[in-house]
PDB file of C-alpha atoms and ligand atoms in Angstrom:
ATOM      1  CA  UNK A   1       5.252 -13.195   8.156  1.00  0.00           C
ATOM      2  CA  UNK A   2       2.846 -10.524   8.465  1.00  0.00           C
ATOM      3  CA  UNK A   3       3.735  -6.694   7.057  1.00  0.00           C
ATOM      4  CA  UNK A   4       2.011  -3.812   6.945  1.00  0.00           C
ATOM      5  CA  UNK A   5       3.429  -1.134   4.786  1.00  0.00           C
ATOM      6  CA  UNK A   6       2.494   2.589   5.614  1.00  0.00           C
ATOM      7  CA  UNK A   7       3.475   6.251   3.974  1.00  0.00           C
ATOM      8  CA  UNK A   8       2.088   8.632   2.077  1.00  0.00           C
ATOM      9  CA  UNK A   9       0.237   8.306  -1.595  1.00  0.00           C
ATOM     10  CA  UNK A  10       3.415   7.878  -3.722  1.00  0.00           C
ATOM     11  CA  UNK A  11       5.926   6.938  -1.107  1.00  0.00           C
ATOM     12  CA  UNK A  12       6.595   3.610  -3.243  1.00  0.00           C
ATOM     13  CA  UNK A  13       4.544   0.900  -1.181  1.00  0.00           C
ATOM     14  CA  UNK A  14       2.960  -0.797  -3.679  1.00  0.00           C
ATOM     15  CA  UNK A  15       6.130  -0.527  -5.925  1.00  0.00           C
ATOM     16  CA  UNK A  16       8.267  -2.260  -2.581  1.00  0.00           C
ATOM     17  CA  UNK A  17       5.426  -5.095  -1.975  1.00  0.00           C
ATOM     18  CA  UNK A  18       5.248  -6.201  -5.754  1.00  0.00           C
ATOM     19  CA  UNK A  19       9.069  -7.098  -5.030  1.00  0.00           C
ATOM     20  CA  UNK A  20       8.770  -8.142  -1.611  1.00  0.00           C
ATOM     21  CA  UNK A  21       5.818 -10.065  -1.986  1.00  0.00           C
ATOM     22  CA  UNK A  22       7.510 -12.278  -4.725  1.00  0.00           C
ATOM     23  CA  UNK A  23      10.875 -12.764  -3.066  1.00  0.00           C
ATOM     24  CA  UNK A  24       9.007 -14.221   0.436  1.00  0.00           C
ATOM     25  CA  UNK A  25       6.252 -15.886  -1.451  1.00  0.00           C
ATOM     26  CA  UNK A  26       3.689 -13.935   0.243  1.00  0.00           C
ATOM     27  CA  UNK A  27       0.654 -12.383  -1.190  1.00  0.00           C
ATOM     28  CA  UNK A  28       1.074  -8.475  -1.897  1.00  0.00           C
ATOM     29  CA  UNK A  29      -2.413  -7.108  -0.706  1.00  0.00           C
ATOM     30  CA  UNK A  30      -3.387  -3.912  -1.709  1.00  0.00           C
ATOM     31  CA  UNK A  31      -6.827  -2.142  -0.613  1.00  0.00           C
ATOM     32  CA  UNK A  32      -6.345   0.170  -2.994  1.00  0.00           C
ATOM     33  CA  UNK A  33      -6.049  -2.485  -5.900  1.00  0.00           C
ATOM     34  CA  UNK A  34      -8.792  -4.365  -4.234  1.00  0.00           C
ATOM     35  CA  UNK A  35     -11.232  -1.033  -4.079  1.00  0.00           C
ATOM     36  CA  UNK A  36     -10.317  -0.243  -7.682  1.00  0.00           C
ATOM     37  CA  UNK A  37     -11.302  -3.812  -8.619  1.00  0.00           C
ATOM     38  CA  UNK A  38     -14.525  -3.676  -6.469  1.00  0.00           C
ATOM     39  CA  UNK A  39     -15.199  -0.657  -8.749  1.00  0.00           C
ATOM     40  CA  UNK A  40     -14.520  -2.005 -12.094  1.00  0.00           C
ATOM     41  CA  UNK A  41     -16.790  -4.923 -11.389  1.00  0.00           C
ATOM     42  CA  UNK A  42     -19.359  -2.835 -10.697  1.00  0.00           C
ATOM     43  CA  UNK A  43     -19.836  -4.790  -6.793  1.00  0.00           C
ATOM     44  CA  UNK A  44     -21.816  -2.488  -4.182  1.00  0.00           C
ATOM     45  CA  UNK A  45     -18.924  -1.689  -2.476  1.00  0.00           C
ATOM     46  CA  UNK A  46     -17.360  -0.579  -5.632  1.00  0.00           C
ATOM     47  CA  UNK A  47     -20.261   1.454  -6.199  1.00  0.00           C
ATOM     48  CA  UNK A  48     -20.461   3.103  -2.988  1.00  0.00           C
ATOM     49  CA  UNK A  49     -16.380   3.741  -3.273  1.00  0.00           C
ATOM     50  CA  UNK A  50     -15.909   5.314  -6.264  1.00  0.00           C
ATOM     51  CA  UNK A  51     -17.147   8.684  -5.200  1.00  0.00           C
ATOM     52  CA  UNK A  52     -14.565   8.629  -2.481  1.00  0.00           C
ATOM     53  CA  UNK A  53     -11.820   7.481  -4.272  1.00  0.00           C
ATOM     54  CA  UNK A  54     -12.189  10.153  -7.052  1.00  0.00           C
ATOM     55  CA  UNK A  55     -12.069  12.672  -4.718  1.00  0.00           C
ATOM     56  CA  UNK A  56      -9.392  11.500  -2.952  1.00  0.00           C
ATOM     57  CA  UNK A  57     -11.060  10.445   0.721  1.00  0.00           C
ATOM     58  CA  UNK A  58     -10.784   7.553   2.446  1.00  0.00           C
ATOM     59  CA  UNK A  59     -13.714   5.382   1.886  1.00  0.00           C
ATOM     60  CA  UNK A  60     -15.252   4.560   5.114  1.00  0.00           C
ATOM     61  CA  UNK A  61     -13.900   2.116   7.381  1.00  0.00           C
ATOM     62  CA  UNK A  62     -16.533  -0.651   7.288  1.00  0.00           C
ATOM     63  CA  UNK A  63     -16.240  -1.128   3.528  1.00  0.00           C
ATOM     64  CA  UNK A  64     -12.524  -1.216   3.393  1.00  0.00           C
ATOM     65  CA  UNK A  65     -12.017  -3.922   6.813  1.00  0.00           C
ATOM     66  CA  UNK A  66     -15.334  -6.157   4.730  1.00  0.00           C
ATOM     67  CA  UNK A  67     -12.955  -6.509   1.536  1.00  0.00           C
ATOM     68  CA  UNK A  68      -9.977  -7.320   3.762  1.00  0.00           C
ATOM     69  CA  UNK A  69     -11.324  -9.360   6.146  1.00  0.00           C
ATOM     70  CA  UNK A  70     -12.678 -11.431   3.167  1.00  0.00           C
ATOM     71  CA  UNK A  71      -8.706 -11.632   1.324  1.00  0.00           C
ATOM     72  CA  UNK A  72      -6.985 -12.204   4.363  1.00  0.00           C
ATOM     73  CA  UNK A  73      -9.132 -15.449   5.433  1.00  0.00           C
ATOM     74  CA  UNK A  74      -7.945 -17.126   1.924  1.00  0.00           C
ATOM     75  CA  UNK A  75      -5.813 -19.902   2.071  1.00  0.00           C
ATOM     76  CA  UNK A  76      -2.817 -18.550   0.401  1.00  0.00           C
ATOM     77  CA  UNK A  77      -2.706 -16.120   3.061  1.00  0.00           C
ATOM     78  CA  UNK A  78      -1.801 -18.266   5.887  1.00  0.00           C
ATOM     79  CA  UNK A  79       1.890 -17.955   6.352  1.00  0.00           C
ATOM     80  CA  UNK A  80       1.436 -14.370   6.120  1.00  0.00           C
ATOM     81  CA  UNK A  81       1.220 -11.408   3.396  1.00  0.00           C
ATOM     82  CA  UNK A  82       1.958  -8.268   2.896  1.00  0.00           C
ATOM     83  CA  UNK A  83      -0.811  -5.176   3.610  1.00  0.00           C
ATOM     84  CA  UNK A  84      -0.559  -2.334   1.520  1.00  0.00           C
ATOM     85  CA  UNK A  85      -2.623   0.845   2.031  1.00  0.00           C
ATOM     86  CA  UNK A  86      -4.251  -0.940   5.062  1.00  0.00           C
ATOM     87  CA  UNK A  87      -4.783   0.082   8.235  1.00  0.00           C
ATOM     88  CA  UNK A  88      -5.208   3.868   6.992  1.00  0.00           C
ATOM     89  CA  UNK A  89      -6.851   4.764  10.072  1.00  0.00           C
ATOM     90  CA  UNK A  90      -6.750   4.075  14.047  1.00  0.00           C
ATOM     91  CA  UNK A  91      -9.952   2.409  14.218  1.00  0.00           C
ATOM     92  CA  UNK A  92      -8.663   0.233  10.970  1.00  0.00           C
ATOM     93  CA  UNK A  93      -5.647  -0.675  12.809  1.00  0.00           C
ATOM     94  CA  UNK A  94      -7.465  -1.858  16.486  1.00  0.00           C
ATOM     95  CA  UNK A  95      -9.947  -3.981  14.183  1.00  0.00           C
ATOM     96  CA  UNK A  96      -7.106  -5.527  12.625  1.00  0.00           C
ATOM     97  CA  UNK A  97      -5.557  -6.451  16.159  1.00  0.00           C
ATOM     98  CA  UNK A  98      -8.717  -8.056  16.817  1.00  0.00           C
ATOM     99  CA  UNK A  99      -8.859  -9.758  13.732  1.00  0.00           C
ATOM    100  CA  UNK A 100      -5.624 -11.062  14.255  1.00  0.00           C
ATOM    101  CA  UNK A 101      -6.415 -11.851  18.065  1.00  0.00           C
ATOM    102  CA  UNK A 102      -9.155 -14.129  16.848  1.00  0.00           C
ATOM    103  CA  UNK A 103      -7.377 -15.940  14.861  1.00  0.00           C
ATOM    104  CA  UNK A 104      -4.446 -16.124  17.056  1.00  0.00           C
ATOM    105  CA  UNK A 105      -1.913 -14.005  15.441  1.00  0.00           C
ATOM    106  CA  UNK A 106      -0.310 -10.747  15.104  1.00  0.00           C
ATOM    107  CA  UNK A 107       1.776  -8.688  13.284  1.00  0.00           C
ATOM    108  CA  UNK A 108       5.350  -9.087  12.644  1.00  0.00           C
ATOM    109  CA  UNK A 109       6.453  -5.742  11.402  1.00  0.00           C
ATOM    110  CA  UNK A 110       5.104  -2.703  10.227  1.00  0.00           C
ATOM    111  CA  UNK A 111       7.469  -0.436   7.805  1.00  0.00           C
ATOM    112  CA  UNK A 112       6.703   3.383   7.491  1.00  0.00           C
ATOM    113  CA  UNK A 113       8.333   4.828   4.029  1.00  0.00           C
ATOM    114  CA  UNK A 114       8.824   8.477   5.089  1.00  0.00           C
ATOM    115  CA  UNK A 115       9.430  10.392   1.299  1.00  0.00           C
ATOM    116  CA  UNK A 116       9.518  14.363   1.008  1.00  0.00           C
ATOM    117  CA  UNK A 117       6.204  16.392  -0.440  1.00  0.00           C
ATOM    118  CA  UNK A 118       8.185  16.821  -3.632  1.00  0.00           C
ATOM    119  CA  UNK A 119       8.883  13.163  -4.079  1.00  0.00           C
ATOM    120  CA  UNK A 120       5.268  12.013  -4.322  1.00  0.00           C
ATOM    121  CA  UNK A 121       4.288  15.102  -6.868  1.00  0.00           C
ATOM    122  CA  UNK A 122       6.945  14.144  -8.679  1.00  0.00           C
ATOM    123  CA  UNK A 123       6.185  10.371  -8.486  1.00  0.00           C
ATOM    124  CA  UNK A 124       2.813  10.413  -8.839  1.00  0.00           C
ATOM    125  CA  UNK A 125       2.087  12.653 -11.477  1.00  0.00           C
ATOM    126  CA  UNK A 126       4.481  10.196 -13.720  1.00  0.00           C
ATOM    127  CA  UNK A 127       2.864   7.097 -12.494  1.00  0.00           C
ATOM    128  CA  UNK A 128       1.604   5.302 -15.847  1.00  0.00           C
ATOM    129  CA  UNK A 129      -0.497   1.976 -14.973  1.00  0.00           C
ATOM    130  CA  UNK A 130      -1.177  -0.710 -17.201  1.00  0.00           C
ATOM    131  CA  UNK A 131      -4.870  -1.313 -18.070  1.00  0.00           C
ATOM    132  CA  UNK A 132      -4.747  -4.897 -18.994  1.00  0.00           C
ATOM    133  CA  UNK A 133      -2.465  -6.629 -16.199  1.00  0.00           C
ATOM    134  CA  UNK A 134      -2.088  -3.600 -13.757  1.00  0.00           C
ATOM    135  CA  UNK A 135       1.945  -3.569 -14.223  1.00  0.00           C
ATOM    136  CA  UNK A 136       3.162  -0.034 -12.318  1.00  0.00           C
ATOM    137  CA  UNK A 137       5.498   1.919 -14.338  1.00  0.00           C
ATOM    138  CA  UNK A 138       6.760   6.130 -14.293  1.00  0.00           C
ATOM    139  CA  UNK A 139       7.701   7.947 -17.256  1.00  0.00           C
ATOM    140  CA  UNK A 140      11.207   8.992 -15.912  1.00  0.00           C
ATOM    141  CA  UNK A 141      11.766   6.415 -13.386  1.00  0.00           C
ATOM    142  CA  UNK A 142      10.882   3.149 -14.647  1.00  0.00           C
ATOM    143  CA  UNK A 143      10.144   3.769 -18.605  1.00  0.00           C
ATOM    144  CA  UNK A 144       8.654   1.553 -20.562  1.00  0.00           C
ATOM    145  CA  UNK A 145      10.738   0.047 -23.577  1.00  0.00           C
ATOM    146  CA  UNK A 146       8.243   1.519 -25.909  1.00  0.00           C
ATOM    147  CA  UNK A 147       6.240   4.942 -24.693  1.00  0.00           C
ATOM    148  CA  UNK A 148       2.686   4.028 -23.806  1.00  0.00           C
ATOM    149  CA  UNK A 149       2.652   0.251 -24.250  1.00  0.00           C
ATOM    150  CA  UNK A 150       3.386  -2.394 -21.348  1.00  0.00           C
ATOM    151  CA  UNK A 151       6.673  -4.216 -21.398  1.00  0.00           C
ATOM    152  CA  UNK A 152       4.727  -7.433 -19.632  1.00  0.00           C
ATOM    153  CA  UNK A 153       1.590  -7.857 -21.624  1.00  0.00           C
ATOM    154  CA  UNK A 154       1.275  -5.364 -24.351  1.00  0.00           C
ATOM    155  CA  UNK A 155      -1.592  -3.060 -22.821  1.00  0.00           C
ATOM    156  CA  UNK A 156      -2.172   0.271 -22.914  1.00  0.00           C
ATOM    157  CA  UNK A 157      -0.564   2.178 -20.204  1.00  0.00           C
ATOM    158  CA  UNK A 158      -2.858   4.840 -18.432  1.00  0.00           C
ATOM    159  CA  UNK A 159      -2.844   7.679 -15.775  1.00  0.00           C
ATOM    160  CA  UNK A 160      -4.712   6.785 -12.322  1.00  0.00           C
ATOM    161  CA  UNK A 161      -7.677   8.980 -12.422  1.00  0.00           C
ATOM    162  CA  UNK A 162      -6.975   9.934  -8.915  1.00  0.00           C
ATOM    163  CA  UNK A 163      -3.376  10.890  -9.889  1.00  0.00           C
ATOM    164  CA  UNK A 164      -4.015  14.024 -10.993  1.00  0.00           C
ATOM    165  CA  UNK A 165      -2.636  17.231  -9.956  1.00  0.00           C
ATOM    166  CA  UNK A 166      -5.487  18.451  -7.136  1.00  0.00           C
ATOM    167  CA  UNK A 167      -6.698  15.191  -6.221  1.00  0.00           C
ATOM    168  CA  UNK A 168      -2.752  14.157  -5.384  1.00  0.00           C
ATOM    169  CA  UNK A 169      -2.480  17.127  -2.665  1.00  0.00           C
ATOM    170  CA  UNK A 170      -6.246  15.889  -1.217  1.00  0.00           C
ATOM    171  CA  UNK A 171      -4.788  12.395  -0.728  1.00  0.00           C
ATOM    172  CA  UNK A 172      -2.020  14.208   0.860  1.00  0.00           C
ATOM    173  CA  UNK A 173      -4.146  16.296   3.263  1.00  0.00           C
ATOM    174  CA  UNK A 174      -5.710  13.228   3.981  1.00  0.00           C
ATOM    175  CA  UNK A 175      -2.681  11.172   4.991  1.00  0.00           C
ATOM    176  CA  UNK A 176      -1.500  14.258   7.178  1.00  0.00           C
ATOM    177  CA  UNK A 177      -5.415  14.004   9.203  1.00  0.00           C
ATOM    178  CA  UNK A 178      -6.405  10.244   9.279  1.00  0.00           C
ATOM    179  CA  UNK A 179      -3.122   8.207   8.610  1.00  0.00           C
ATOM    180  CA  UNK A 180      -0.285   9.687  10.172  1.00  0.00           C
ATOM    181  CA  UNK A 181      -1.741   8.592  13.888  1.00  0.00           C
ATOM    182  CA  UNK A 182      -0.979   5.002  12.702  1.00  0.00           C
ATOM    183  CA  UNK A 183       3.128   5.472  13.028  1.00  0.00           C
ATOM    184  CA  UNK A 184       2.846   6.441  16.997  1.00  0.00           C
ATOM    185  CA  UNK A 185       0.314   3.896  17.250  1.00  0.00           C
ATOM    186  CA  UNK A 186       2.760   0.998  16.025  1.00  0.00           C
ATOM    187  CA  UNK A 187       5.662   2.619  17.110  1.00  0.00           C
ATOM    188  CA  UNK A 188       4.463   1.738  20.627  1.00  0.00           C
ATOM    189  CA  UNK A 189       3.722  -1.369  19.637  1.00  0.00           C
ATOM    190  CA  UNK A 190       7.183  -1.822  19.397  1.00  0.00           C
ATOM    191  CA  UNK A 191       6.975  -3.309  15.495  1.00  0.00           C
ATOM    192  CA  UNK A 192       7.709   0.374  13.791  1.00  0.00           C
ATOM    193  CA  UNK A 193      10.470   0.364  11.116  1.00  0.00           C
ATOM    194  CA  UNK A 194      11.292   3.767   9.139  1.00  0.00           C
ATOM    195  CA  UNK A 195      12.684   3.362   5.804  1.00  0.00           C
ATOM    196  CA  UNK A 196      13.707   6.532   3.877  1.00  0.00           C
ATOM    197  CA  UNK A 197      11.428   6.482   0.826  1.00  0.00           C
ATOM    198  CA  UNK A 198      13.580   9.272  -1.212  1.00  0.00           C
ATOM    199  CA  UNK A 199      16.289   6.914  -2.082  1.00  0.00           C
ATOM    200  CA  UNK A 200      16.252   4.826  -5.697  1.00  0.00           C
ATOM    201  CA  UNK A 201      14.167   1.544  -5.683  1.00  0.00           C
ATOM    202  CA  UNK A 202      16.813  -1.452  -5.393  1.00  0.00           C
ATOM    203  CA  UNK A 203      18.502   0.138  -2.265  1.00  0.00           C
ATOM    204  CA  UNK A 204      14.887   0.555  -0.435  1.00  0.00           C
ATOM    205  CA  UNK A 205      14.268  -3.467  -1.509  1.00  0.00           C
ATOM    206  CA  UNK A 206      17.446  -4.115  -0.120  1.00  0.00           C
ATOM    207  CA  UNK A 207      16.641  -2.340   3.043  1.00  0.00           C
ATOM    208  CA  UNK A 208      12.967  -3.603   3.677  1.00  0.00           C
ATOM    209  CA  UNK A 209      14.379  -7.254   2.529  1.00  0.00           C
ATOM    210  CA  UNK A 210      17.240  -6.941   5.397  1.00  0.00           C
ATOM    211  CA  UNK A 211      14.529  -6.092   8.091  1.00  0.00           C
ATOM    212  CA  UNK A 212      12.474  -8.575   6.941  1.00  0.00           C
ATOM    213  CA  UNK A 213      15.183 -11.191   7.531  1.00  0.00           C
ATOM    214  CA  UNK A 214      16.219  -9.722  10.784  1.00  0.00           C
ATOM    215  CA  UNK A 215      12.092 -10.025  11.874  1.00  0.00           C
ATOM    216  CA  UNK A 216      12.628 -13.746  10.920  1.00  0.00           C
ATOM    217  CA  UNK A 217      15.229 -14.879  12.613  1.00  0.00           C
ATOM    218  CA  UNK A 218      13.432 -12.538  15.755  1.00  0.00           C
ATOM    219  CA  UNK A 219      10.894 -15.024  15.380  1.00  0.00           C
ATOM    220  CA  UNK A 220      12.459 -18.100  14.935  1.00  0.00           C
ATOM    221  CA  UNK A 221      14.905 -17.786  17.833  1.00  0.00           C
TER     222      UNK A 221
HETATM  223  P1  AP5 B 301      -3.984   3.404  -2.791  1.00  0.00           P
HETATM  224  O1  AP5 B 301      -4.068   2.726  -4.088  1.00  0.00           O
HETATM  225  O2  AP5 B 301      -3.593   2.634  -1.589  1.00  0.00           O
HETATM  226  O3  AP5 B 301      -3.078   4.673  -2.994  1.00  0.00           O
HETATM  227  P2  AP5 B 301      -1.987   5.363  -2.053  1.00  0.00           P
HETATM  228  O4  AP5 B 301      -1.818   4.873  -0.664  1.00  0.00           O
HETATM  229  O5  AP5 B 301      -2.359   6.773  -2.160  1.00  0.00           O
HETATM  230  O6  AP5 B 301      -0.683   4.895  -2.598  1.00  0.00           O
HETATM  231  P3  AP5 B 301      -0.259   4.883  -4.076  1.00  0.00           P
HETATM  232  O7  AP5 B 301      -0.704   3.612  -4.724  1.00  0.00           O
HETATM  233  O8  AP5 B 301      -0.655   6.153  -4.747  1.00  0.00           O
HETATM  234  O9  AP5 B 301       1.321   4.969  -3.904  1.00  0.00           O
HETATM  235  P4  AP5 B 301       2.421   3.899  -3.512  1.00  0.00           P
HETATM  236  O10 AP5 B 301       3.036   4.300  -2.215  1.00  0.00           O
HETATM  237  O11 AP5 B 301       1.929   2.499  -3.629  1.00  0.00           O
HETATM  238  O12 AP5 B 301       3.480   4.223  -4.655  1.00  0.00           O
HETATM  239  P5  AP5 B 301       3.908   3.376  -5.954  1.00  0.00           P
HETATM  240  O13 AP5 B 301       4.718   2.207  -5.521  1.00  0.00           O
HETATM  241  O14 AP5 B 301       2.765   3.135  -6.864  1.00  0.00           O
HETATM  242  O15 AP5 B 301      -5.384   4.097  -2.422  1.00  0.00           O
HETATM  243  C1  AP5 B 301      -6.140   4.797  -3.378  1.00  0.00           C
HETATM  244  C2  AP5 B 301      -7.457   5.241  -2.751  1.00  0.00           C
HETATM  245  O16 AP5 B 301      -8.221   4.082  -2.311  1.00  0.00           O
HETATM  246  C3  AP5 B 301      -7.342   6.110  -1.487  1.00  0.00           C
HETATM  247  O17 AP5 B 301      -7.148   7.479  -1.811  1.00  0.00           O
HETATM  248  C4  AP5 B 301      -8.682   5.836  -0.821  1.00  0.00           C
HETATM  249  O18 AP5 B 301      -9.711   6.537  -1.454  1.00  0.00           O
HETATM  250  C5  AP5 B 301      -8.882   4.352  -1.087  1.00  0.00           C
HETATM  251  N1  AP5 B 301      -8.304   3.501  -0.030  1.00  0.00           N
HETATM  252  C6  AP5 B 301      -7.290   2.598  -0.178  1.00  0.00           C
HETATM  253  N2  AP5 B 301      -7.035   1.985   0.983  1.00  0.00           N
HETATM  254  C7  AP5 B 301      -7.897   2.506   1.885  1.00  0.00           C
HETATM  255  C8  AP5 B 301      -8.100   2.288   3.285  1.00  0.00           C
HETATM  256  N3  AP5 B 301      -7.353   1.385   3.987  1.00  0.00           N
HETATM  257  N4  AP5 B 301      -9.079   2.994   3.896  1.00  0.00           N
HETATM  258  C9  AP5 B 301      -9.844   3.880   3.221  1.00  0.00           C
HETATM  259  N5  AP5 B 301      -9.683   4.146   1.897  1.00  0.00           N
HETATM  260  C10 AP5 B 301      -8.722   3.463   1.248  1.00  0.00           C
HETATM  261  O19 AP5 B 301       4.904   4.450  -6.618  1.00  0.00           O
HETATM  262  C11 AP5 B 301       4.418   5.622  -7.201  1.00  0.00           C
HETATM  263  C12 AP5 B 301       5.216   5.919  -8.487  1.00  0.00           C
HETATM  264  O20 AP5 B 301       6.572   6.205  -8.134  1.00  0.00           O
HETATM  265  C13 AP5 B 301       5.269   4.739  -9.476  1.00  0.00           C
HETATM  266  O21 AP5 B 301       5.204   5.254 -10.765  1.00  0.00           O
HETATM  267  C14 AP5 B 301       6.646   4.083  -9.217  1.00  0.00           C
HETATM  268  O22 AP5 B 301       7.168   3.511 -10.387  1.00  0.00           O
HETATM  269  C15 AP5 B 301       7.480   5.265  -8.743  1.00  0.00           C
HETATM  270  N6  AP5 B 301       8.440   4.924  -7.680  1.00  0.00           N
HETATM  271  C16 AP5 B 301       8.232   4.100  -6.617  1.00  0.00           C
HETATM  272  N7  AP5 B 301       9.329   4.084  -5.826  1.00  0.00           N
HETATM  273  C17 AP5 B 301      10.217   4.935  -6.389  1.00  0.00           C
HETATM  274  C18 AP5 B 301      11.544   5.339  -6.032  1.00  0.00           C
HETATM  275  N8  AP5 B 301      12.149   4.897  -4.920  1.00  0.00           N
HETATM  276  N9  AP5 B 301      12.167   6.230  -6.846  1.00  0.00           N
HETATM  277  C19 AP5 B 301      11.561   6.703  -7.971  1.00  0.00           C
HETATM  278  N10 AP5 B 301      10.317   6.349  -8.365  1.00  0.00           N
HETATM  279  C20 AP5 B 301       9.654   5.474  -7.576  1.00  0.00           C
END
């Protein structure tokens, strides 16, 4: 099964694929995880995103499909995964078909979470990360047990640099210009599902884990 999850900064994707991801034993992949990682490491694509991400841009195409291409050629990968924050842009989305065409596959399904303006502000601006394993939490929406600290592992929880008041509306500006295009794109692809994104968390599992099933038996019949 392969998914790509779209919306905008906030909208819950990476929230959805943690639980997705585990319950159809496909990997979650994130290009936003993967970029952030790149720029821990100190790699040269890390260095040459970090300026981009901080700001709140996209970083440019050809570094983003490179780290992709590279995860999605793995061997856990081959009966399928979940795409999260990727394709962000038209030209990432008609290099993906053409990955996939070389290799002989496609996409199963890709799921737009629509969510209002005031949603993500409110989401993101409470989004606490953990620095040691990278558990997701929010300060009124999914507390941690004890204020600060990890449930999971212990580690300090911490505010994504580009979560921050300005940079939140850039990465929304951004969405509205580059990404947006992507939901007529797929939409006439015929493999669009919207999902409202303003409802609580276990009803939008439920929803995504129903289409999911549906896209299954689709493919198996
Ligand atoms: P990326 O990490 O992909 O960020 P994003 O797309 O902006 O998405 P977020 O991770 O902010 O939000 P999300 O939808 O996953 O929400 P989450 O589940 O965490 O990208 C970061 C940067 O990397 C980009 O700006 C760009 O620079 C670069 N980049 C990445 N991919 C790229 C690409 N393909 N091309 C070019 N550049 C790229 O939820 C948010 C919060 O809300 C959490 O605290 C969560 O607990 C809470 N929450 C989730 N769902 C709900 C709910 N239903 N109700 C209440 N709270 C909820």
């Amino acid at each position: 099964m392969r998914v790509v999850f779209i919306g905008p900064p906030g909208a819950g994707k990476g929230t959805q694929a943690e639980t997705v991801s585990k319950e159809e034993k496909i990997p979650h992949i994130s290009s936003g995880n993967l970029l952030r990682e790149a720029v821990e490491t100190g790699t040269e694509t890390g260095g040459k995103a970090k300026y981009y991400i901080e700001k709140g841009l996209l970083v440019p195409d050809n570094l983003v499909v490179d780290i992709i291409k590279d995860r999605i050629l793995k061997k856990d990968c081959e009966s399928g995964y979940i795409l999260d924050g990727f394709p962000r842009t038209l030209a990432q989305a008609k290099i993906l078909d053409e990955m996939l065409k070389n290799l002989g596959k496609k996409l199963d399904v890709v799921f737009y979470f629509a969510v209002s303006k005031e949603n993500v502000v409110l989401r993101l601006s409470g989004r606490r990360i953990c620095s040691s394993c990278g558990a997701n939490y929010h300060i009124a929406f999914v507390p941690s047990l004890k204020n600060g600290i990890c449930d999971k592992c212990g580690g300090k929880l911490n505010q994504r640099s580009d979560d921050k008041p300005e940079t939140i509306l850039e990465r929304l500006r951004i969405y509205h210009e580059q990404t947006e295009d992507l939901i007529a794109y797929y939409r006439d692809n015929g493999i669009l599902k919207e999902i409202s994104s303003d409802g609580n968390i276990e009803k939008i599992t439920k929803e995504v884990n129903n289409s999911i099933n549906t896209s299954l038996q689709k493919k198996r019949s």
